[in-house]
mmCIF file of C-alpha atoms and ligand atoms in Angstrom:
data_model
loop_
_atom_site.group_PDB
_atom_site.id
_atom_site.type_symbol
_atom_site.label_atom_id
_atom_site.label_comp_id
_atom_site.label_asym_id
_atom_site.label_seq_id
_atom_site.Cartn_x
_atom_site.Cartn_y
_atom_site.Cartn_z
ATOM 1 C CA UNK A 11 0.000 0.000 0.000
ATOM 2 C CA UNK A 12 0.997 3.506 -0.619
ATOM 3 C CA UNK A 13 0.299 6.274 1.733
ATOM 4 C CA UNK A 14 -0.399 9.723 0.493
ATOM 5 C CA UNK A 15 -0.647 12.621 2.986
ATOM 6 C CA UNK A 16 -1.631 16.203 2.697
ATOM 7 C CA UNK A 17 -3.090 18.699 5.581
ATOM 8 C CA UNK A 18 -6.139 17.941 3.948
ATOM 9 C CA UNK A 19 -7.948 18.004 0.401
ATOM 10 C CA UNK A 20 -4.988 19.312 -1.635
ATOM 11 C CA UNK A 21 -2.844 16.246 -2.012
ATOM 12 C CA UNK A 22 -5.688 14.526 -3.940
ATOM 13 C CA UNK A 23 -3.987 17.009 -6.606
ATOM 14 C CA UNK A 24 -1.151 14.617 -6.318
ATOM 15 C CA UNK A 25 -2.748 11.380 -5.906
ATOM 16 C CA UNK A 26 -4.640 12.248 -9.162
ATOM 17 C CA UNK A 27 -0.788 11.992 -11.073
ATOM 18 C CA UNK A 28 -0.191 8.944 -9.001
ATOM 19 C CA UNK A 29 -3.031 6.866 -10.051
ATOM 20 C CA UNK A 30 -2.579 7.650 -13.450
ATOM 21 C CA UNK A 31 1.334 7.059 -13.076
ATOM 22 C CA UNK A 32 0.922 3.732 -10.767
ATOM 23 C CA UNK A 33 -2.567 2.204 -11.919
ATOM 24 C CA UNK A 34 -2.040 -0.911 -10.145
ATOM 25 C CA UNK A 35 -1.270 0.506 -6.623
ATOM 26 C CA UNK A 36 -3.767 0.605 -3.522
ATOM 27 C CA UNK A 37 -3.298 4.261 -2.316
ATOM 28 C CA UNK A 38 -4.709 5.313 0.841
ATOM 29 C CA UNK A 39 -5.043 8.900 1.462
ATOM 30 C CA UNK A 40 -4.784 10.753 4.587
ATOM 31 C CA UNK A 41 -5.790 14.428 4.863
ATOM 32 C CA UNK A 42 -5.636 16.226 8.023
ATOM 33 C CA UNK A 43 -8.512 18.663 7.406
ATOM 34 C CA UNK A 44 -9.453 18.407 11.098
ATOM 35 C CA UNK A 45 -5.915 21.104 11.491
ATOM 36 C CA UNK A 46 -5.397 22.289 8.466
ATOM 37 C CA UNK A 47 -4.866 25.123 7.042
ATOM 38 C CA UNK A 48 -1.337 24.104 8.121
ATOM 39 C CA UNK A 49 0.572 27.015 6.272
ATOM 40 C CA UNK A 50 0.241 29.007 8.856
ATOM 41 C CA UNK A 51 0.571 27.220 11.908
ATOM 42 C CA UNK A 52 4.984 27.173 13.074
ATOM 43 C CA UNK A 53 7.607 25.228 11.861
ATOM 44 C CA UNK A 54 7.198 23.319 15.237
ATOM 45 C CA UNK A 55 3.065 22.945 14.533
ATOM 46 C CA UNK A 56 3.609 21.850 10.772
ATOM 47 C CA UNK A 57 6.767 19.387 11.969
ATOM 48 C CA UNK A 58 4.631 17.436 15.293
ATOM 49 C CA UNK A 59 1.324 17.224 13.194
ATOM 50 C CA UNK A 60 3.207 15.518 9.943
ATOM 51 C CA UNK A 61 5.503 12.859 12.472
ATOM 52 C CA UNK A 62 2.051 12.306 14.310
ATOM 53 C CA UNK A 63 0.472 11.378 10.968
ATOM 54 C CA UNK A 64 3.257 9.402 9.360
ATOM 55 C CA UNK A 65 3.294 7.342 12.831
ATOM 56 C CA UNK A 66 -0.473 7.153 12.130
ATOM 57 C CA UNK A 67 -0.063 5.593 8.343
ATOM 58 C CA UNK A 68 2.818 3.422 8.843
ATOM 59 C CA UNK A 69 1.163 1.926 12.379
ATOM 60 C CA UNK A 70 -2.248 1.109 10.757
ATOM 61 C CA UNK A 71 -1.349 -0.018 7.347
ATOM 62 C CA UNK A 72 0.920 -1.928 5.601
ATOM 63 C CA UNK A 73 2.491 0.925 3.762
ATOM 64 C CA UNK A 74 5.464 0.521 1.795
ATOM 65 C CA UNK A 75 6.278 4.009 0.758
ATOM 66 C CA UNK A 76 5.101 7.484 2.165
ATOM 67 C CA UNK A 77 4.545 10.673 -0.028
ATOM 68 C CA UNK A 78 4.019 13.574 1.547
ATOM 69 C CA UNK A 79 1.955 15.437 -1.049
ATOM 70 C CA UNK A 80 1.990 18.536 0.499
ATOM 71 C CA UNK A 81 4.662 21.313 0.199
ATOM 72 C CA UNK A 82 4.499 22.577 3.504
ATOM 73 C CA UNK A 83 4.729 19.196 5.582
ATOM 74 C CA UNK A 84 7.854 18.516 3.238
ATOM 75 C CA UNK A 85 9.064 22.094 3.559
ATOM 76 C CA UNK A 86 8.920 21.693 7.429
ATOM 77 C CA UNK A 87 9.281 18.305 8.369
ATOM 78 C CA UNK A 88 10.623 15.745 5.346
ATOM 79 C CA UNK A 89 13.834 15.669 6.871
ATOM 80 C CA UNK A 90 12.514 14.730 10.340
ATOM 81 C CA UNK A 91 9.967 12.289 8.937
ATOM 82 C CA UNK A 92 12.895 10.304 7.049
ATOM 83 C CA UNK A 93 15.264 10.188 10.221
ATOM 84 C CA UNK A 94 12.394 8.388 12.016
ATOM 85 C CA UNK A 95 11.423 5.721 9.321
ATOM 86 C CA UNK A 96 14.705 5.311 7.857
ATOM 87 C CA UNK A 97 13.599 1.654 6.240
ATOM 88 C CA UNK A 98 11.072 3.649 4.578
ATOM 89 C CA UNK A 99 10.352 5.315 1.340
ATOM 90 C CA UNK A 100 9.526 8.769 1.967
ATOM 91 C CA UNK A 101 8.796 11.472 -0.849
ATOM 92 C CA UNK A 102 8.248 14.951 -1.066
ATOM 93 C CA UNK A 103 6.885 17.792 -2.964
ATOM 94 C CA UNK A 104 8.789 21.042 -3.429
ATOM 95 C CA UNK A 105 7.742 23.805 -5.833
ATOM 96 C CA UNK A 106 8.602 23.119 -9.801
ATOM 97 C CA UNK A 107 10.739 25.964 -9.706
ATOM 98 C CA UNK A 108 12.928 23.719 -11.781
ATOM 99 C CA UNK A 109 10.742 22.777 -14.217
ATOM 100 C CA UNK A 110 9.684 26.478 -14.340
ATOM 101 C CA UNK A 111 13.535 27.837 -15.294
ATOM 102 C CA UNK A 112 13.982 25.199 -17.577
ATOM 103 C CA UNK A 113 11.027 26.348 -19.533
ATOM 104 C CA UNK A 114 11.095 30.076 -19.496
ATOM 105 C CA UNK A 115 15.439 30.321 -19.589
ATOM 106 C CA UNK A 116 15.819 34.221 -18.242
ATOM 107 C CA UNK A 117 12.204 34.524 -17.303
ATOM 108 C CA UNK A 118 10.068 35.978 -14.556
ATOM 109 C CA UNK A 119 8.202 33.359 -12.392
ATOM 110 C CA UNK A 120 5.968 33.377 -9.532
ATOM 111 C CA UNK A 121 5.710 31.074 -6.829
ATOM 112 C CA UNK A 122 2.481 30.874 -5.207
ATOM 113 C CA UNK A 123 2.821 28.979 -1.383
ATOM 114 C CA UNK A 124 2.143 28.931 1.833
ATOM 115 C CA UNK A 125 3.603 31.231 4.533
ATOM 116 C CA UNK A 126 5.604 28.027 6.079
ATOM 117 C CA UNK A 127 6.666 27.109 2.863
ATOM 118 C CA UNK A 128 7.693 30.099 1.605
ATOM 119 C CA UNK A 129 9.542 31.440 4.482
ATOM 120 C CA UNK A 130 11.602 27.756 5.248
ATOM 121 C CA UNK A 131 15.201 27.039 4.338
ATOM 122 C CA UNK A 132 14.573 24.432 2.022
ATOM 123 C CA UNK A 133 12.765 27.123 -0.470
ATOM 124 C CA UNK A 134 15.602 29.875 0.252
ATOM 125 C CA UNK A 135 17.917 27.202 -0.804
ATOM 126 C CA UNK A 136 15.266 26.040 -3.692
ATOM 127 C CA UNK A 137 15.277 30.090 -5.058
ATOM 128 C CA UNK A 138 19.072 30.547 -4.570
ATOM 129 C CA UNK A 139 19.350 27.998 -7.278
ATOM 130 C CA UNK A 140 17.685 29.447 -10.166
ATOM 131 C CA UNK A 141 18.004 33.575 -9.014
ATOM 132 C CA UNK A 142 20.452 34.097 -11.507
ATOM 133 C CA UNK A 143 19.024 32.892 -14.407
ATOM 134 C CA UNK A 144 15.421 34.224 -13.760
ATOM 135 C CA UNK A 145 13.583 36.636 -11.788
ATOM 136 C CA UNK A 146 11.459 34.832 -8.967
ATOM 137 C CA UNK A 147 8.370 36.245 -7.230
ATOM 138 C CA UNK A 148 7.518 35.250 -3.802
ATOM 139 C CA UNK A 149 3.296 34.911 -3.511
ATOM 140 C CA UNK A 150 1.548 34.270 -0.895
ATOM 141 C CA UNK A 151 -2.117 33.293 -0.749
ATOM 142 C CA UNK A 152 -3.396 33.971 2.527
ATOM 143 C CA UNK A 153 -7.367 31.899 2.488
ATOM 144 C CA UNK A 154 -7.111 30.026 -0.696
ATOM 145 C CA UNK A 155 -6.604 26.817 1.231
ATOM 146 C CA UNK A 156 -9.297 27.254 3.231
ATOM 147 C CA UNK A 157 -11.576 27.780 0.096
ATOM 148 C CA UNK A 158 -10.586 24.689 -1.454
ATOM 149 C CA UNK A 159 -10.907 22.737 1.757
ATOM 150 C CA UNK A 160 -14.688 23.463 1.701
ATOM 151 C CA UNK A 161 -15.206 22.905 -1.659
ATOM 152 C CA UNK A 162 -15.240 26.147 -3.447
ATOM 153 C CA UNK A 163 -12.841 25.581 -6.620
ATOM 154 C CA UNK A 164 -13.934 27.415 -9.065
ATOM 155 C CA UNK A 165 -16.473 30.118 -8.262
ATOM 156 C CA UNK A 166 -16.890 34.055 -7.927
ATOM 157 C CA UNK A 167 -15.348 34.325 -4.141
ATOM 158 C CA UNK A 168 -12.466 32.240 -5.024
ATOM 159 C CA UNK A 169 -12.233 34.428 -8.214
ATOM 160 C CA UNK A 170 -12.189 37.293 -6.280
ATOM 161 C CA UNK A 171 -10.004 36.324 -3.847
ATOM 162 C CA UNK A 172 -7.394 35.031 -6.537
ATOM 163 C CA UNK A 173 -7.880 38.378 -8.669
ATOM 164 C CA UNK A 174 -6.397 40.329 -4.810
ATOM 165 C CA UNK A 175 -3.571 37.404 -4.566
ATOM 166 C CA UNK A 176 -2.705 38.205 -8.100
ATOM 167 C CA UNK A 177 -3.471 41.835 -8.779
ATOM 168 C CA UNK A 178 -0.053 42.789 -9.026
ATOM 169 C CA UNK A 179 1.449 40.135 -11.283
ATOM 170 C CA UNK A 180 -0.818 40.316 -13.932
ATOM 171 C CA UNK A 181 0.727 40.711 -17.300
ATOM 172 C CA UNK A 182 4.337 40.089 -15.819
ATOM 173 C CA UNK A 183 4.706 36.232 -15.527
ATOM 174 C CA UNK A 184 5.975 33.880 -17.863
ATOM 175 C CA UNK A 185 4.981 31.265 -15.172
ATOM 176 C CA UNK A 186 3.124 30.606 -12.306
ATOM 177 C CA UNK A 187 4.113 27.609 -9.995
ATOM 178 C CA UNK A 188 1.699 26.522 -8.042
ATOM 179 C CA UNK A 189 3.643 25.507 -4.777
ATOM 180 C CA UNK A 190 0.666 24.374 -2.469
ATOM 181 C CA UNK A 191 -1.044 20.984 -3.779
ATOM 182 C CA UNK A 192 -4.324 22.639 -2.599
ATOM 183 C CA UNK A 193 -3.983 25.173 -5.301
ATOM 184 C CA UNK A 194 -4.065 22.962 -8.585
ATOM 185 C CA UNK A 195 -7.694 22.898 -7.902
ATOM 186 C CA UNK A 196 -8.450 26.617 -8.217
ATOM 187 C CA UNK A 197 -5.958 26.772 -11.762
ATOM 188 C CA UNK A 198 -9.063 27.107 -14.043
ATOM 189 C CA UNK A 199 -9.853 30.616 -11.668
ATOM 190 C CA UNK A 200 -6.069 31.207 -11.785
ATOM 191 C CA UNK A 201 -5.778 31.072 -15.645
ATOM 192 C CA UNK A 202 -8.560 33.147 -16.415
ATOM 193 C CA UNK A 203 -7.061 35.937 -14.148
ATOM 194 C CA UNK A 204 -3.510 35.260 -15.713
ATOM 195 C CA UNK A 205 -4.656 34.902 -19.187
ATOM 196 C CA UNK A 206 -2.727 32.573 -22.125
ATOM 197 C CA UNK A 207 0.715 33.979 -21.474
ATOM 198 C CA UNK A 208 1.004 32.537 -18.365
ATOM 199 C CA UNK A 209 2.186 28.972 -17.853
ATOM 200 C CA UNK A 210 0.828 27.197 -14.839
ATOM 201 C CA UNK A 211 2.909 24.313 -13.657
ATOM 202 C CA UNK A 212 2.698 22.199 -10.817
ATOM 203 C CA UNK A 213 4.836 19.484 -9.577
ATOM 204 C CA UNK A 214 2.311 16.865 -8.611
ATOM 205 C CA UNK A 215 3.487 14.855 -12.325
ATOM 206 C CA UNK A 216 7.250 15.393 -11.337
ATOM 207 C CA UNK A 217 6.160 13.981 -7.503
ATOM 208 C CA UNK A 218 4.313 10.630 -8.941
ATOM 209 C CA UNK A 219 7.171 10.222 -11.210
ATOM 210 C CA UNK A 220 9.976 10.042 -8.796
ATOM 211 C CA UNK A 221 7.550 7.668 -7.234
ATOM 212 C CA UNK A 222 7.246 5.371 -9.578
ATOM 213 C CA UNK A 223 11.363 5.805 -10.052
ATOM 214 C CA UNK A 224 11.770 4.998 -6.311
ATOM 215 C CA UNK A 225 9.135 1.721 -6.023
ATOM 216 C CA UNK A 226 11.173 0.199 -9.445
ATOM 217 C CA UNK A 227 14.570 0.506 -7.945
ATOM 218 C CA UNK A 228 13.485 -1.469 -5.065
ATOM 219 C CA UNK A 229 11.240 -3.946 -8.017
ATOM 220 C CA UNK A 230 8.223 -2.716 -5.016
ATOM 221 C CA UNK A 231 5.670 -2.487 -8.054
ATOM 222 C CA UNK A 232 2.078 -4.260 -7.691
ATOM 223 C CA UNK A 233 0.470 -5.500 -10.256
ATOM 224 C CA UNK A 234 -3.121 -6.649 -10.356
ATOM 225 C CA UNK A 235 -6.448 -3.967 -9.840
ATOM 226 C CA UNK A 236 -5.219 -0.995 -8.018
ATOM 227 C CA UNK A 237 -7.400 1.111 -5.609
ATOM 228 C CA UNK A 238 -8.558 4.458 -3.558
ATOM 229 C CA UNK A 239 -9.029 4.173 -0.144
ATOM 230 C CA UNK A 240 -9.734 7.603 1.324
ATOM 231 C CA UNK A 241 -9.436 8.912 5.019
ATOM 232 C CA UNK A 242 -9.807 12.403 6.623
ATOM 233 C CA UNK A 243 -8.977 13.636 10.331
ATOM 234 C CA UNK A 244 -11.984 15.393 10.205
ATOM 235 C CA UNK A 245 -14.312 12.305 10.487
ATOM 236 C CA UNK A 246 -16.457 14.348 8.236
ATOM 237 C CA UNK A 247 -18.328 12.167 5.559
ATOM 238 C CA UNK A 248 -19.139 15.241 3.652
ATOM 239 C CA UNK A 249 -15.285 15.772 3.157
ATOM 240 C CA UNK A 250 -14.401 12.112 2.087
ATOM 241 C CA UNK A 251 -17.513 12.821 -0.349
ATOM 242 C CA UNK A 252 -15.755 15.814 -1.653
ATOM 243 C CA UNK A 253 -12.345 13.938 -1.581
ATOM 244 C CA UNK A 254 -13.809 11.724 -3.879
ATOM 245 C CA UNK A 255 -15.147 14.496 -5.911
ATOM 246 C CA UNK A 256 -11.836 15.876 -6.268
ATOM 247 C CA UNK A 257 -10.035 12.882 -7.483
ATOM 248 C CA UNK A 258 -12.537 12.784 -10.371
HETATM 249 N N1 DGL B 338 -1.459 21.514 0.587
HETATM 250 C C1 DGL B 338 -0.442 22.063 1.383
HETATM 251 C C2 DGL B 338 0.799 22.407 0.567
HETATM 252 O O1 DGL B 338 1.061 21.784 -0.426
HETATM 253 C C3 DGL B 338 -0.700 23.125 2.407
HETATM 254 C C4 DGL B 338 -2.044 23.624 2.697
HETATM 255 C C5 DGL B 338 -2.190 24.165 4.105
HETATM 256 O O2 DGL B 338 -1.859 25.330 4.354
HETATM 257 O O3 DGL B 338 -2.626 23.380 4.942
HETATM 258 O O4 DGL B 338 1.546 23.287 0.921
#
């Protein structure tokens, strides 16, 4: 089995790449909705609540590999997670910056993220990378999670709340990278607002990818029917419903 965790909804943005990637895997998802958002908690908050739900995973099911499909957890707390479970495979999600540069070679990009994420030494590190070759944009979307989280995607609040996030980097980006897994989910809203010349990228494909790279090395691939089992700290059927909903 493979665990998937996310402070709530948003890594279903990541599971979506996986299941496409890894057809043949039983996936169970995790999200903590009952304390996210976690992008704004501390470092401290972000690093107890993702140990506490790693020990959670890896004491109740039979996982063989942990990705933490959420860029804050990872930002705050991959290191720790890996020191603990050292047998284990643990993945993380950091912003596509890379992927970004690559594309756009001298160009201007935008990083949307959490607070946490965006203010922790892995990202600093992440930006100090690719600084010289292109201009980088720090963005941070203060409520978006918590829009997603209840289900409002793609609608006129979450327009309007996108159109205040991004009021003053309209026109200037070549890309946008979404660096929260909850915001793939609001990129129709964000494209409109950003128009054609924009490139959204993500790094949810990249994520399932090294994945699938990791579970071959060790020959850890299933095969037979693969599956979805979904569970949420909230204990709130309407979000599993939702989860469900978002995994399409
Ligand atoms: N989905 C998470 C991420 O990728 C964070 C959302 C939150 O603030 O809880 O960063």
């Amino acid at each position: 089995m493979l665990g998937v965790f996310d402070s709530g909804v948003g890594g279903i943005s990541v599971l979506q790449h996986l299941r496409k990637l890894l057809p043949n895997e039983r996936f169970l998802y995790y999200g903590d909705s009952a304390n996210a958002p976690y992008g704004s908690r501390t470092t401290e908050e972000v690093r107890q609540l993702t140990l506490a739900a790693a020990e959670k995973l890896t004491s109740e099911y039979p996982v063989k590999a942990l990705v933490i499909a959420c860029n804050t957890a990872t930002a705050a707390a991959v290191q720790q997670v890996r020191q603990q479970y050292p047998d284990l495979i643990v993945i993380g999600i950091e912003p596509a910056l890379k992927v970004a540069a690559d594309h756009f070679p001298g160009g201007r990009i935008g990083v949307m993220a959490t607070e946490v994420t965006l203010r922790e030494e892995k990202f600093d590190t992440l930006v100090h990378r690719f600084e010289k070759e292109c201009t980088i944009a720090k963005i941070p979307a203060p409520g978006l999670v918590q829009k997603i989280e209840s289900g409002k995607t793609d609608c006129e609040e979450t327009e309007a709340l996108l159109r205040e996030i991004l009021a003053d980097h309209i026109g200037k980006l070549d890309a946008l990278v979404l660096g929260c897994t909850h915001y793939p989910f609001a990129a129709a809203a964000i494209g409109r607002i950003l128009g054609e010349n924009t490139a959204i990228l993500d790094g949810g494909e990249g994520t399932a990818r090294e994945t699938r790279r990791r579970l071959m090395e060790k020959d850890l691939l299933r095969s037979g029917e693969g599956c979805v089992q979904m569970e949420n700290s909230s204990g709130d059927p309407q979000r599993i419903a939702l989860s469900m909903e978002l995994l399409g």
